[in-house]
Structure formats: C-alpha cells, structure tokens
Tab-separated table of C-alpha atoms (C1' of nucleotides) in Angstrom:
chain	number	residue	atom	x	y	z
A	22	UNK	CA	127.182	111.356	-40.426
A	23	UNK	CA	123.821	110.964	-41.916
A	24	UNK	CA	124.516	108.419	-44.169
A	25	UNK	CA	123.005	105.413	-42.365
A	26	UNK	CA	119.586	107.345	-42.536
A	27	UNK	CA	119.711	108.176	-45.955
A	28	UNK	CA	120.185	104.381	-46.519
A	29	UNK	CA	117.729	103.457	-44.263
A	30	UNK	CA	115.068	105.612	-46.220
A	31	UNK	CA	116.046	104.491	-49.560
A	32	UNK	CA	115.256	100.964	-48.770
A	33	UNK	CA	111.896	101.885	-49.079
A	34	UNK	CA	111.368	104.554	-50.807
A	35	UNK	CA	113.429	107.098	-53.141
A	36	UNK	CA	113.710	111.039	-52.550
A	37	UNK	CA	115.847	112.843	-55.415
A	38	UNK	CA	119.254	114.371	-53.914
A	39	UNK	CA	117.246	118.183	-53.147
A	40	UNK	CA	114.617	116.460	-51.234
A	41	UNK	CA	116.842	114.002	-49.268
A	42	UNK	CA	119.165	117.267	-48.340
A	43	UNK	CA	115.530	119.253	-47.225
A	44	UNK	CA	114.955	116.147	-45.245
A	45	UNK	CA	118.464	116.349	-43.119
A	46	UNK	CA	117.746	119.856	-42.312
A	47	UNK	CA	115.249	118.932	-40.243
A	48	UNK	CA	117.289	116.728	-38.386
A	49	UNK	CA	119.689	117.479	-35.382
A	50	UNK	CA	122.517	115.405	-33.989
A	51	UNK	CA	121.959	114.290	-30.602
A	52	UNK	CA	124.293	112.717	-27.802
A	53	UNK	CA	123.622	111.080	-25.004
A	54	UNK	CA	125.815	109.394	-22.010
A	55	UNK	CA	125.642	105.917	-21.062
A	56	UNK	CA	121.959	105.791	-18.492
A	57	UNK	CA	121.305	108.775	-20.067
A	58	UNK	CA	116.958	109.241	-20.235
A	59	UNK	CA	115.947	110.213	-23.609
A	60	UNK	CA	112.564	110.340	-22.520
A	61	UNK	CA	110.868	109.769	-19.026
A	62	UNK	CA	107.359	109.094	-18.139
A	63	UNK	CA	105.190	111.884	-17.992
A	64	UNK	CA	107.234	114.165	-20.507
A	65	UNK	CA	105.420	114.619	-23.672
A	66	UNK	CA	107.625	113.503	-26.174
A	67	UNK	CA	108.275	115.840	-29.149
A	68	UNK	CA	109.789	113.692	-31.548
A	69	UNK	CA	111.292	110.734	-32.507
A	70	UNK	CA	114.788	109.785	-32.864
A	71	UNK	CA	116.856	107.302	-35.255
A	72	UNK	CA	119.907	105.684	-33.744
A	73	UNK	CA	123.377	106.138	-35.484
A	74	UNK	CA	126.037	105.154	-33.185
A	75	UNK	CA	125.138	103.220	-29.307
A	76	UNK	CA	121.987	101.504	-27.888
A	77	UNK	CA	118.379	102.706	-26.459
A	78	UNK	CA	116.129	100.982	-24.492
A	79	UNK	CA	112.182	101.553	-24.396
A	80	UNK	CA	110.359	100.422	-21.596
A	81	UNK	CA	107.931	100.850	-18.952
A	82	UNK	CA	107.817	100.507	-15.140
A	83	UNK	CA	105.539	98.857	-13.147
A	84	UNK	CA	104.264	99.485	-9.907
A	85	UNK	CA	106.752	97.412	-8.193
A	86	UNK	CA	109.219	99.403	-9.771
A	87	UNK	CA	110.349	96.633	-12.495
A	88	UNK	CA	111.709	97.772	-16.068
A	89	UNK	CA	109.870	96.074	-18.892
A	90	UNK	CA	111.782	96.317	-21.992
A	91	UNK	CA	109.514	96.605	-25.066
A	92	UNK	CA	112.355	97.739	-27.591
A	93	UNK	CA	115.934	97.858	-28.079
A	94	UNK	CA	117.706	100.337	-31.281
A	95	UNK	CA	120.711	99.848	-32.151
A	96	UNK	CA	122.130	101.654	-35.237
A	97	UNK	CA	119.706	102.133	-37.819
A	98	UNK	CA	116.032	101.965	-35.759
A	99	UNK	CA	113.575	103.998	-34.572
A	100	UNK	CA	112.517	104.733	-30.877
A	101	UNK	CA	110.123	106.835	-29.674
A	102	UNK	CA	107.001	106.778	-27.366
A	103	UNK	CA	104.458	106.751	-30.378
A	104	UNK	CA	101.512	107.526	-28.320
A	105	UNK	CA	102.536	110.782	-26.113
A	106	UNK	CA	104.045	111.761	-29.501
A	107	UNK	CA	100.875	111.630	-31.577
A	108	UNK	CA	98.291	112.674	-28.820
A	109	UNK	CA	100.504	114.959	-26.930
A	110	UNK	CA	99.895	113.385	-23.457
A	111	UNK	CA	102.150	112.475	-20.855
A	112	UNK	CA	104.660	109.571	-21.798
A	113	UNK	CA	104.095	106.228	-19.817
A	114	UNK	CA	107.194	104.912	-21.607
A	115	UNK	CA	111.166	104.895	-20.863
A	116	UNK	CA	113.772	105.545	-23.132
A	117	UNK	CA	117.429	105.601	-22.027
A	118	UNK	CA	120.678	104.809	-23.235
A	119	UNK	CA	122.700	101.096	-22.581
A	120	UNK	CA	125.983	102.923	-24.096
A	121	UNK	CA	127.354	106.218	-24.964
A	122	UNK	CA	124.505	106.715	-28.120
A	123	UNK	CA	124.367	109.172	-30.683
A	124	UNK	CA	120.972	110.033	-32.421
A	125	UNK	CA	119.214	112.175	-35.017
A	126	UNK	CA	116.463	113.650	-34.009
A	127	UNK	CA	113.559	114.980	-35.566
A	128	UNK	CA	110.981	116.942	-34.032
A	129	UNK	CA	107.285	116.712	-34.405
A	130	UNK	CA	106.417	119.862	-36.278
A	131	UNK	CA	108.863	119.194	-38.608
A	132	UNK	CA	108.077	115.849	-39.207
A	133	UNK	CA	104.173	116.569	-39.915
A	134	UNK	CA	105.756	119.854	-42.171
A	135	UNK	CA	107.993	117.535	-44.173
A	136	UNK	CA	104.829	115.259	-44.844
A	137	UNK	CA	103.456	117.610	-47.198
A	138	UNK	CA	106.510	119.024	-48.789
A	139	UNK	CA	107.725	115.495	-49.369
A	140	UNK	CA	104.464	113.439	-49.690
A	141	UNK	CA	106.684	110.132	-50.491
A	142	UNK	CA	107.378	110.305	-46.231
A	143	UNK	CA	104.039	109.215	-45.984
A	144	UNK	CA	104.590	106.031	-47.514
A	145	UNK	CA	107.988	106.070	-45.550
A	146	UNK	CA	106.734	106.077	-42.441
A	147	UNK	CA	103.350	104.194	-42.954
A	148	UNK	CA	105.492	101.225	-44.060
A	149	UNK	CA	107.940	101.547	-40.578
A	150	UNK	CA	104.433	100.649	-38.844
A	151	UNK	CA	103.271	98.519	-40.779
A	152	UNK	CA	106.396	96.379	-40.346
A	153	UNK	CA	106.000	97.528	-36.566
A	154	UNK	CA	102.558	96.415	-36.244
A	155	UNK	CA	104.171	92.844	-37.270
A	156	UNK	CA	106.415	92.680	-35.415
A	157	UNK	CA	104.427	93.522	-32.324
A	158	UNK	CA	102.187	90.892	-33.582
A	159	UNK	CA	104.600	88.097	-33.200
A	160	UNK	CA	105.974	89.463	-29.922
A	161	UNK	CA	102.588	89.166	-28.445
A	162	UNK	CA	101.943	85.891	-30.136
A	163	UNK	CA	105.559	84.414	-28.751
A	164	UNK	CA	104.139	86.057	-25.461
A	165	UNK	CA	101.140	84.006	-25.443
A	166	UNK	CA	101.913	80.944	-26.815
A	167	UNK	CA	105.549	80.127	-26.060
A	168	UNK	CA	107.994	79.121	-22.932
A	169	UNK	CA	110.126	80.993	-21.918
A	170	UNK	CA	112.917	79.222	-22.878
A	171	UNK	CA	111.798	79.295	-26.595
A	172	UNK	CA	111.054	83.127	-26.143
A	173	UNK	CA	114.550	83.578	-25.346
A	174	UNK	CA	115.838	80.711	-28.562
A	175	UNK	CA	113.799	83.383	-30.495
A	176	UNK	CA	115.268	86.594	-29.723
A	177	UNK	CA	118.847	84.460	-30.256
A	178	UNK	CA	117.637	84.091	-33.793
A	179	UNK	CA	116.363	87.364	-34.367
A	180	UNK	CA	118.976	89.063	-32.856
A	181	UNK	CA	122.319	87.236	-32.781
A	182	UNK	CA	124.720	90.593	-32.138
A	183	UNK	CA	122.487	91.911	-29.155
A	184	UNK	CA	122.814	88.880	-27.212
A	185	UNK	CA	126.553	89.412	-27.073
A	186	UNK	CA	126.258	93.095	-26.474
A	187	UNK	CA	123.636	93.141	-23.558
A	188	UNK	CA	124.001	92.544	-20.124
A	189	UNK	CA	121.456	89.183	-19.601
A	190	UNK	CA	119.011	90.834	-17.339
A	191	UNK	CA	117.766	93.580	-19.672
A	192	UNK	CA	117.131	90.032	-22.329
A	193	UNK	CA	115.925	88.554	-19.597
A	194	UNK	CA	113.599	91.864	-19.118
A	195	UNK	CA	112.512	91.371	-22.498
A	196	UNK	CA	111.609	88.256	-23.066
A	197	UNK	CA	109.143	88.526	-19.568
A	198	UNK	CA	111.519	86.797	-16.970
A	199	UNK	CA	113.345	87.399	-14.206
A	200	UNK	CA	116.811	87.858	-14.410
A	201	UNK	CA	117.030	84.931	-11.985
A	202	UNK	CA	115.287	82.751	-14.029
A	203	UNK	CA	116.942	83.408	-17.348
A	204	UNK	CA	120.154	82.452	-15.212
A	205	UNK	CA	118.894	79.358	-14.448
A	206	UNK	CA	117.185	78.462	-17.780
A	207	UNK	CA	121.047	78.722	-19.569
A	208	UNK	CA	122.611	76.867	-17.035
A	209	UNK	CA	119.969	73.936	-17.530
A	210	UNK	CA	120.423	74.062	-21.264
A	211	UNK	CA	123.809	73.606	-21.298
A	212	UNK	CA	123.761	70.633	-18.437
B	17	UNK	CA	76.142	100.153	-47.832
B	18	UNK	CA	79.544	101.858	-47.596
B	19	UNK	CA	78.976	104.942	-45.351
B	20	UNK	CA	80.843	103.596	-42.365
B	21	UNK	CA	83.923	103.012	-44.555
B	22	UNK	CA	83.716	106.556	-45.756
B	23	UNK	CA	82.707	108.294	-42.124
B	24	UNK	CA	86.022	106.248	-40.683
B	25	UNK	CA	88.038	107.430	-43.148
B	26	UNK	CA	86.747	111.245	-42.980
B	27	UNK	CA	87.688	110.346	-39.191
B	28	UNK	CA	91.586	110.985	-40.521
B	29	UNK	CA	91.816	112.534	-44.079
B	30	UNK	CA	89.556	114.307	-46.095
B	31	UNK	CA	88.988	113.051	-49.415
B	32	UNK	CA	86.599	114.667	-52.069
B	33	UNK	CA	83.656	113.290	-53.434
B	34	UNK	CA	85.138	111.997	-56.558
B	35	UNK	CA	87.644	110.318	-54.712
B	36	UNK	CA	85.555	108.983	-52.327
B	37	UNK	CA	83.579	107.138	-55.318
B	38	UNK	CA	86.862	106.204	-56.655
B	39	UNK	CA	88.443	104.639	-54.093
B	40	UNK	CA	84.743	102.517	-53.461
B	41	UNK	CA	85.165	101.050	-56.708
B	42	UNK	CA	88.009	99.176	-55.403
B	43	UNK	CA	86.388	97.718	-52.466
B	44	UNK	CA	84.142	94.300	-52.906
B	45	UNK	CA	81.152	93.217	-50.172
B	46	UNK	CA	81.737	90.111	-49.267
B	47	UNK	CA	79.379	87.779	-46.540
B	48	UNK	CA	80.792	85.548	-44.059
B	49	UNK	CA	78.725	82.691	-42.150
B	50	UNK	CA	78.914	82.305	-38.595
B	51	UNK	CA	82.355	80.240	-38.551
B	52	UNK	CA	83.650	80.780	-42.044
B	53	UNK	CA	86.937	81.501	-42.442
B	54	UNK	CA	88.559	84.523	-44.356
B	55	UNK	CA	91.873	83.765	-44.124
B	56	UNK	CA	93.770	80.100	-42.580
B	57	UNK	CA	97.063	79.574	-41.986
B	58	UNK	CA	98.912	78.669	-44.727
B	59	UNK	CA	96.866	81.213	-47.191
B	60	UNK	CA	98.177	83.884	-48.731
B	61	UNK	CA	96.418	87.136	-47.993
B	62	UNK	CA	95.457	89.194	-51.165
B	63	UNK	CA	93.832	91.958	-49.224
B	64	UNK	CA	92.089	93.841	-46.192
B	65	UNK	CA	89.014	93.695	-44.812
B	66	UNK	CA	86.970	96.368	-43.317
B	67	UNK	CA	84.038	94.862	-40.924
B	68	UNK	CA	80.951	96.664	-41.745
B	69	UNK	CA	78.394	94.017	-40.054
B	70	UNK	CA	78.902	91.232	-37.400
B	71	UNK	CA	82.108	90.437	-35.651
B	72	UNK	CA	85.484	88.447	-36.434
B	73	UNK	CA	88.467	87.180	-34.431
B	74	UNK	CA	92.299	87.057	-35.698
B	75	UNK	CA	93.970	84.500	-34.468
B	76	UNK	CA	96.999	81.944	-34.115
B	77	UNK	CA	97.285	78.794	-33.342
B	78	UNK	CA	99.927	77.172	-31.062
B	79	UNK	CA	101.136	73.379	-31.628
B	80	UNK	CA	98.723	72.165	-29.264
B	81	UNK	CA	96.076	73.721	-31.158
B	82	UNK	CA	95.070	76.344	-28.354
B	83	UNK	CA	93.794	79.424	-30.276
B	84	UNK	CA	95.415	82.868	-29.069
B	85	UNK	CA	93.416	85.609	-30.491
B	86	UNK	CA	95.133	88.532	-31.371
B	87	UNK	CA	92.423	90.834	-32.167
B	88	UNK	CA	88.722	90.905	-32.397
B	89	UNK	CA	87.220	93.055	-35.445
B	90	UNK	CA	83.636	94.323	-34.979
B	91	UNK	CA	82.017	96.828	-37.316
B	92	UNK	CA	84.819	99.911	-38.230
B	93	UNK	CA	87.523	97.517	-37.389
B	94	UNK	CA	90.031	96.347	-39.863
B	95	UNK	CA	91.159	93.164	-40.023
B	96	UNK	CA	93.821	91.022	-41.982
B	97	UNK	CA	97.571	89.330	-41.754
B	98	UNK	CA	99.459	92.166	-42.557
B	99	UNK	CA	102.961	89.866	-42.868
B	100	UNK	CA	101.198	87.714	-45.317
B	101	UNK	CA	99.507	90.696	-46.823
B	102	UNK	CA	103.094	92.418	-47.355
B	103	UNK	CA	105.273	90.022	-48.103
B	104	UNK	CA	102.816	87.121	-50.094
B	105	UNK	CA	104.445	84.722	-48.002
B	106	UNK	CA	101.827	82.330	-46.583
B	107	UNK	CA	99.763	83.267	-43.594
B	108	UNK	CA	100.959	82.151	-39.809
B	109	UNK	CA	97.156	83.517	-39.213
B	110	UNK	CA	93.514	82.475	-39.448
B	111	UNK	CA	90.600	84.457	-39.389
B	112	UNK	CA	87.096	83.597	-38.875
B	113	UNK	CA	83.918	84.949	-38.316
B	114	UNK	CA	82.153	84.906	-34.876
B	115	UNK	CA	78.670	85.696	-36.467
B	116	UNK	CA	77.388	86.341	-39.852
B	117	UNK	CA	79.640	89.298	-41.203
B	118	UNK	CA	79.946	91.788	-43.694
B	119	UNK	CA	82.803	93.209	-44.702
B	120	UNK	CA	84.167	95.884	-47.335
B	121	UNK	CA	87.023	93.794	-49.100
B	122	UNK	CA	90.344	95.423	-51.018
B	123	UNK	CA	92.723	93.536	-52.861
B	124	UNK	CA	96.588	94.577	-52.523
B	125	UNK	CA	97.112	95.089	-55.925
B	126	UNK	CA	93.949	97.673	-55.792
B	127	UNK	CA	95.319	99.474	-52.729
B	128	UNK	CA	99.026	99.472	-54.456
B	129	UNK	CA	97.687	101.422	-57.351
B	130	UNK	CA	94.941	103.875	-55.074
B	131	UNK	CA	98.121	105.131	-53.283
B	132	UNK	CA	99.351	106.320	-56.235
B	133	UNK	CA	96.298	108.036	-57.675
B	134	UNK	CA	95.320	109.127	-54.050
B	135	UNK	CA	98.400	109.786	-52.209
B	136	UNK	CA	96.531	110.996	-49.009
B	137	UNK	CA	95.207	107.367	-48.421
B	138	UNK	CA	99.411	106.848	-47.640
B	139	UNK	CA	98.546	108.919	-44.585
B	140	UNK	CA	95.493	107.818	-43.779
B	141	UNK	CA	96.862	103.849	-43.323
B	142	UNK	CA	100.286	105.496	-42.001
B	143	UNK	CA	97.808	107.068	-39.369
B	144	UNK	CA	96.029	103.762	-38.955
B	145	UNK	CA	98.714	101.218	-38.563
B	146	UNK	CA	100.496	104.247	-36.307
B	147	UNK	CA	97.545	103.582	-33.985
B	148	UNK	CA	97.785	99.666	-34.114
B	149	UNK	CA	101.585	100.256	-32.930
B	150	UNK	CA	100.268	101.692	-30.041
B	151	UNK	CA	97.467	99.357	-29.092
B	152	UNK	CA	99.898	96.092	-29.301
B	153	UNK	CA	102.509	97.727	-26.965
B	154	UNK	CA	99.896	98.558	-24.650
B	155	UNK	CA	98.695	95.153	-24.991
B	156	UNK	CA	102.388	93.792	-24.294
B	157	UNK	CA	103.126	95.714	-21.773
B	158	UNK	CA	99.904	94.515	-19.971
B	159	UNK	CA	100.943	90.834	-20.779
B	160	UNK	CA	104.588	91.336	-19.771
B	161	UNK	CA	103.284	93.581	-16.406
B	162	UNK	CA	99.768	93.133	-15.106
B	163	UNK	CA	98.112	89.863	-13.170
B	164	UNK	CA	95.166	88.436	-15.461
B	165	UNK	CA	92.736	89.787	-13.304
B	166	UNK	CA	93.783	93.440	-14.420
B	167	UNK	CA	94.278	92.431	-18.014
B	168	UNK	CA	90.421	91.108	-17.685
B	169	UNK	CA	89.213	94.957	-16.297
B	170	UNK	CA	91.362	96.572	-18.923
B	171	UNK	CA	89.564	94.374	-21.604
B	172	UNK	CA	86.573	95.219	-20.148
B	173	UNK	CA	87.028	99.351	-19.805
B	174	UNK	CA	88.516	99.261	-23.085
B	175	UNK	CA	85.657	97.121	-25.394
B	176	UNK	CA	82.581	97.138	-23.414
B	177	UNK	CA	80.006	96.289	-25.733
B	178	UNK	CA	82.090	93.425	-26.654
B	179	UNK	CA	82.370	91.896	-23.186
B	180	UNK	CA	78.507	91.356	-23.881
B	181	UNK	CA	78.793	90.158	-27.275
B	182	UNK	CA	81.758	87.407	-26.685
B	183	UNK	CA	81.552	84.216	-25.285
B	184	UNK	CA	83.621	84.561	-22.530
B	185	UNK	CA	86.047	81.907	-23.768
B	186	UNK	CA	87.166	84.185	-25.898
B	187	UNK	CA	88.161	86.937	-23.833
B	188	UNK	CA	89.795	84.800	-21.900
B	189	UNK	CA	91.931	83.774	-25.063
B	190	UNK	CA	92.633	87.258	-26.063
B	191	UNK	CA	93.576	88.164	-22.392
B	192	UNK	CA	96.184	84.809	-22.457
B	193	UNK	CA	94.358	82.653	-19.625
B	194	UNK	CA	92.900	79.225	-19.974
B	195	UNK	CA	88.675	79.543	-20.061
B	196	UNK	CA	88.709	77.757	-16.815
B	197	UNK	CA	90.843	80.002	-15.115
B	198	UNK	CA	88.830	83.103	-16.154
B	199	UNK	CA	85.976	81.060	-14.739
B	200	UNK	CA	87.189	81.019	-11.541
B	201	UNK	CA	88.476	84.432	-11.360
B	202	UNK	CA	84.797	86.186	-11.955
B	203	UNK	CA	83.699	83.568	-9.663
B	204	UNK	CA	85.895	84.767	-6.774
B	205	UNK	CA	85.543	88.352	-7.547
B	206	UNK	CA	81.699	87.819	-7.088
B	207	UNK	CA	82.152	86.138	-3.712
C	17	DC	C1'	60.577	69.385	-29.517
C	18	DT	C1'	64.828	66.474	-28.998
C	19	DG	C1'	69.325	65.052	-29.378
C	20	DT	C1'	73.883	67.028	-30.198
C	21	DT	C1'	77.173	70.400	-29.859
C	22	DT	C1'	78.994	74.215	-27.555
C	23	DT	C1'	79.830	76.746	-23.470
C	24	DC	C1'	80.499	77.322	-18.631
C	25	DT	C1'	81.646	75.637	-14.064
C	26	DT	C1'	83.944	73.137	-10.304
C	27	DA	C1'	87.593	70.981	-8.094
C	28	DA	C1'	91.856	68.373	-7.627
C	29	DT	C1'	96.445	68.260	-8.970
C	30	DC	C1'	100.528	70.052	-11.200
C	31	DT	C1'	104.201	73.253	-13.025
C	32	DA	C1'	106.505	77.212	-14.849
C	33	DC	C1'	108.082	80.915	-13.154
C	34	DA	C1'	108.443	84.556	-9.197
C	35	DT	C1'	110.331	85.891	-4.850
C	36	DT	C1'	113.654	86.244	-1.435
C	37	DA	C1'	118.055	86.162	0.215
C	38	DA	C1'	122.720	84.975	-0.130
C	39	DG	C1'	127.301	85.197	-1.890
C	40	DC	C1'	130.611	85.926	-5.658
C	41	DA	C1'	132.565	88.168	-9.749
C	42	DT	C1'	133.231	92.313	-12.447
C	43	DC	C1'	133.639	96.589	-13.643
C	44	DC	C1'	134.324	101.316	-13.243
C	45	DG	C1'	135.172	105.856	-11.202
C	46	DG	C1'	137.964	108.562	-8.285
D	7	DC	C1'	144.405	100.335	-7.162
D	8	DC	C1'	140.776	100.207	-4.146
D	9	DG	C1'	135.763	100.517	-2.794
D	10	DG	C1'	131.210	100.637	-4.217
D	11	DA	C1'	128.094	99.720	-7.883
D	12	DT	C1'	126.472	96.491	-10.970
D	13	DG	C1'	125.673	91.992	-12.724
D	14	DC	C1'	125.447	86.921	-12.333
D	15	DT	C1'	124.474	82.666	-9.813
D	16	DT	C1'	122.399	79.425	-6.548
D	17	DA	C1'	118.932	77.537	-3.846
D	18	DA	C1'	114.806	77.408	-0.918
D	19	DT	C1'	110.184	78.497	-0.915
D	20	DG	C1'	105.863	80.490	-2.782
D	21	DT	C1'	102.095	81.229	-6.191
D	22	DA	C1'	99.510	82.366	-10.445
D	23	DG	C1'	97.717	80.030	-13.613
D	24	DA	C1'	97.642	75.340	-16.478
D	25	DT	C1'	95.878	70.781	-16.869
D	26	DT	C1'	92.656	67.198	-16.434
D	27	DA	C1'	88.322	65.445	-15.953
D	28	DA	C1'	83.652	65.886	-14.737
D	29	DG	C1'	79.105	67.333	-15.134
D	30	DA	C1'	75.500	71.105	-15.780
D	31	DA	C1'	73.493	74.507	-18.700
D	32	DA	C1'	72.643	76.723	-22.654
D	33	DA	C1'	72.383	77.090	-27.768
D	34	DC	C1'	71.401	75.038	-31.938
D	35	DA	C1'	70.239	72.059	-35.813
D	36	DG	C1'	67.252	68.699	-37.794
DNA sequence: CTGTTTTCTTAATCTACATTAAGCATCCGG
DNA sequence: CCGGATGCTTAATGTAGATTAAGAAAACAG
C-alpha cells in the first residue's frame, strides 16, 4: 500500500528500514469519491497528502466563478495548499478529486515531529520545493512568454498520459484558456 | 559586513555562534556594476547569491529578445537559477544587476558539505524555498486570473519601496505587459 | 556642459484570446 | 434504458493588451 511512497522518498534520500516504518505511522490512508473536495477555500489545511491511486486537482476561483488549475497529482505527487498549511490561515486554494483517489495523508504536527526525529526529512522535503520552485518558474515563464498554443505543445511533452486521461477543459484551465478556445486551437492544428 | 545574512537567517533557525562563523567562511563578497551580469544564459550556476547592497533582476529571455523578469532581488533577497544550480545543466536564466550590488556569494559544493556539518541549514532553505513555492503560485494565479491593472496594485501593495526604486519598465515586465501599455494604464487611472 | 543613450509617452492599428449563445454528443445514475 | 448532467464544438462579436513608430524628457558619460 505504501510502497509507492517509500520509493518516492528513496529517490532522494535514504531512511534505514526502523525509520522508514516510524515514518508510515504517521501516515493514514485516505479515500475520496470522484468531485470529492479535499480541501476548500477558507479551511485551514492541516496537512498534506501524497497521491497513491486517482487524480487531484489544485486550483483557485476567481470572482467570476472560473476554476484555475495550478496543479494536477496523479500517483506519486504531492498536493496541498502550502500557504494555509504553514501560516495556518484560511485556504484560498481548491483541491478535489477528477476520479475515485486514494491518498496518504500526513498531518501537520506530525510532519514538523518527524523533522526532528528523522532530520534526513529535512533534506526530503527542502528538495520537493526546490524542484517546485522550478517548476513554478517555468510555468510562469511559459505564462509570460509563450502562445497559447505552445503552452498547450508543452504540457503534451511534459505530460503525455494526462492528456489522454483529462477531460480538455480542465488542460484547457491550465494552460490559461478557455475551454472554447483550446477547442478551436486543435481543430486548427490539425486542418 | 555580514549581519543581514545572519539576522535573516536567525529569522528561521537558530544557529550558535560557532556556527554562525562557520557557515560565513563559506560565503565570498562579491561587487557587481550597474549592468553586470552574474549569471547569462547558457552559464552554469556554481552557487547562490544573497543581496546585501543594491538591487538585481532574474530574468528570461523570449526569442524575440523581450526580457520577462521573474524576480527582482533587493537587499535580504536571494537570488540564483536554481535548475542550473541543481542539476549543472546550463542556465535558461540571466541575471544582472540594476545598480551597483553587493552580494554574499556560496558555491554549491560549499553549501553541499555545510548541510552536512550543519544539518539545521536543511531546514532553514527547506523553509526558504517552501516560501518561494508560495510566492510563484500566487504570482500564477494572478497571471492566469487578474486584469494587468490588478496585477500592477498587487505589485505595488506587495514591494512598495521598489515601485520607487524601478524604472517602471520593469515592473511592467515582471507584471507581463508591454512598457507602453503600463504607460497608458497609470495614465488613465490618473484621468 | 553637450551629445548620446535610456526611459517614458502618445496614438494608430492589429491580434490573440474571451464572451456569448447555440446545438450536439456522451456519459452516468436511477 | 431513459433523462439530465457534463463535455465538446462552432461561430459571431467583443476587448485587453501587443505592435509600430514617433517624439519628448530625463539620465548619463566624456
């Protein structure tokens, strides 16, 4: 069950058998339905969650009411609103589930706990934000910089199995379009 | 010389005074003329800089040469390309100074080894780049949802000494509009 | 100072993408 | 297996912001 985390940690760093048992204890097995919130705006989140099985979305809302999708995890990510985790305020992010999705979930206290029994989590989880902070980086670059159409040839390459898993509008949500535009990009291309 | 470094660091951690002295002996002055560069594209970043003095802008550069600045570093800012940084692959960044800077310098290699010998600094850049995840998906979001006019208050609320300090071209390349546009905008808003 | 570079402004024109409003195709729950 | 969501498409129209091209103003170096 918890093998995909273990995994995922050892990629970066290594915790002997004891420690990497102490870590799973702190972790619970979560389920959710299909449109299923895992967090809404203006809870205070209390942890973070890893994806096993299923798909999250993160996002926020704008005024109009309009989803903006900043982050999709499949198996094997993160998600998590990291700023009402760390300060404790309100969310002003989304998180719900595409699919039937099955987490773990660790909570906050824990997680700060395990930091000192395990010191090595440190390094864990400051390199999961570095390679956040890049990738946020080129989002915002892409954002900036390219078309939309070449926003959208870029997600393709980065991430060949979600484009055949999600319904176009929530792409078409992240790449900063309209659904009705995306629609009309592909056809185009393909004229 | 080095106090800022130290007070920003007490900010998060608490080291003691012979680890304080220890981890300074990593860290290099270095002095930056109005327009030098630290870092081009195509570079491969050995290291981080903290600005203790003057001002610096990270930036790419699209293929029609239009700069899109990603962040501005004044003094108690950190800046560097933290892809090139991690994975010594050359830089997709530049960065340049605005004015005459100073800046506290550490090479990788340096850092690599403090972690070891001072495994609280782990949490103290976990902590850091934990914070820079936040400020780029507020940034996105704002991209992705607000009207430039709001990005351009947001800016302004958020950094206000350095709405003074900037020549307003350059806000209006971090904010992702064209310096004519902004023009216009505070022009109209006058009016 | 003085000429050159850099920055800011103005205004006309253009375009990528949004909005609105249909209609059609799917899918899914009861 | 049927009715209502949900998702995709098409097309007409609208608009935020880009582009181009000036010239004025400020900063800056020699």
């Amino acid at each position: 069950m918890h093998e995909l985390l273990l995994k995922h940690i050892a990629m970066h760093i290594s915790l002997s058998p004891d420690e990497e048992q102490y870590f799973l204890k702190a972790v619970t097995l979560r389920k959710l339905r299909k449109k299923q919130f895992l967090l809404q705006e203006g809870d205070i989140s209390k942890g973070t969650a890893f994806v096993i099985k299923g798909l999250l979305k993160v996002y926020s809302m704008d005024r109009n009411g309009v989803e903006h999708i900043i982050q999709f995890a499949p198996p094997g990510w993160w998600a998590g609103d990291m700023k009402s985790y760390k300060t404790r305020q309100p969310a002003t992010l989304f998180i719900d589930a595409i699919e039937d999705t099955e987490i773990l979930w660790i909570r906050r206290e824990d997680l700060d706990q395990l930091y000192t029994q395990i010191p090595v989590l440190e390094r864990f989880f400051r390199i999961l934000a570095e390679n956040s902070v890049i990738n946020y980086q080129e989002r915002l670059i892409g954002t900036l910089s390219l078309p939309a159409a070449e926003r959208y040839y870029a997600f393709c390459s980065k991430y060949p199995s979600l484009i055949e898993q999600l319904p176009q509008k929530y792409v078409a949500s992240y790449i900063g379009v309209t659904p009705e535009f995306l629609s009309k990009m592909l056809k185009n291309k393909t004229a």
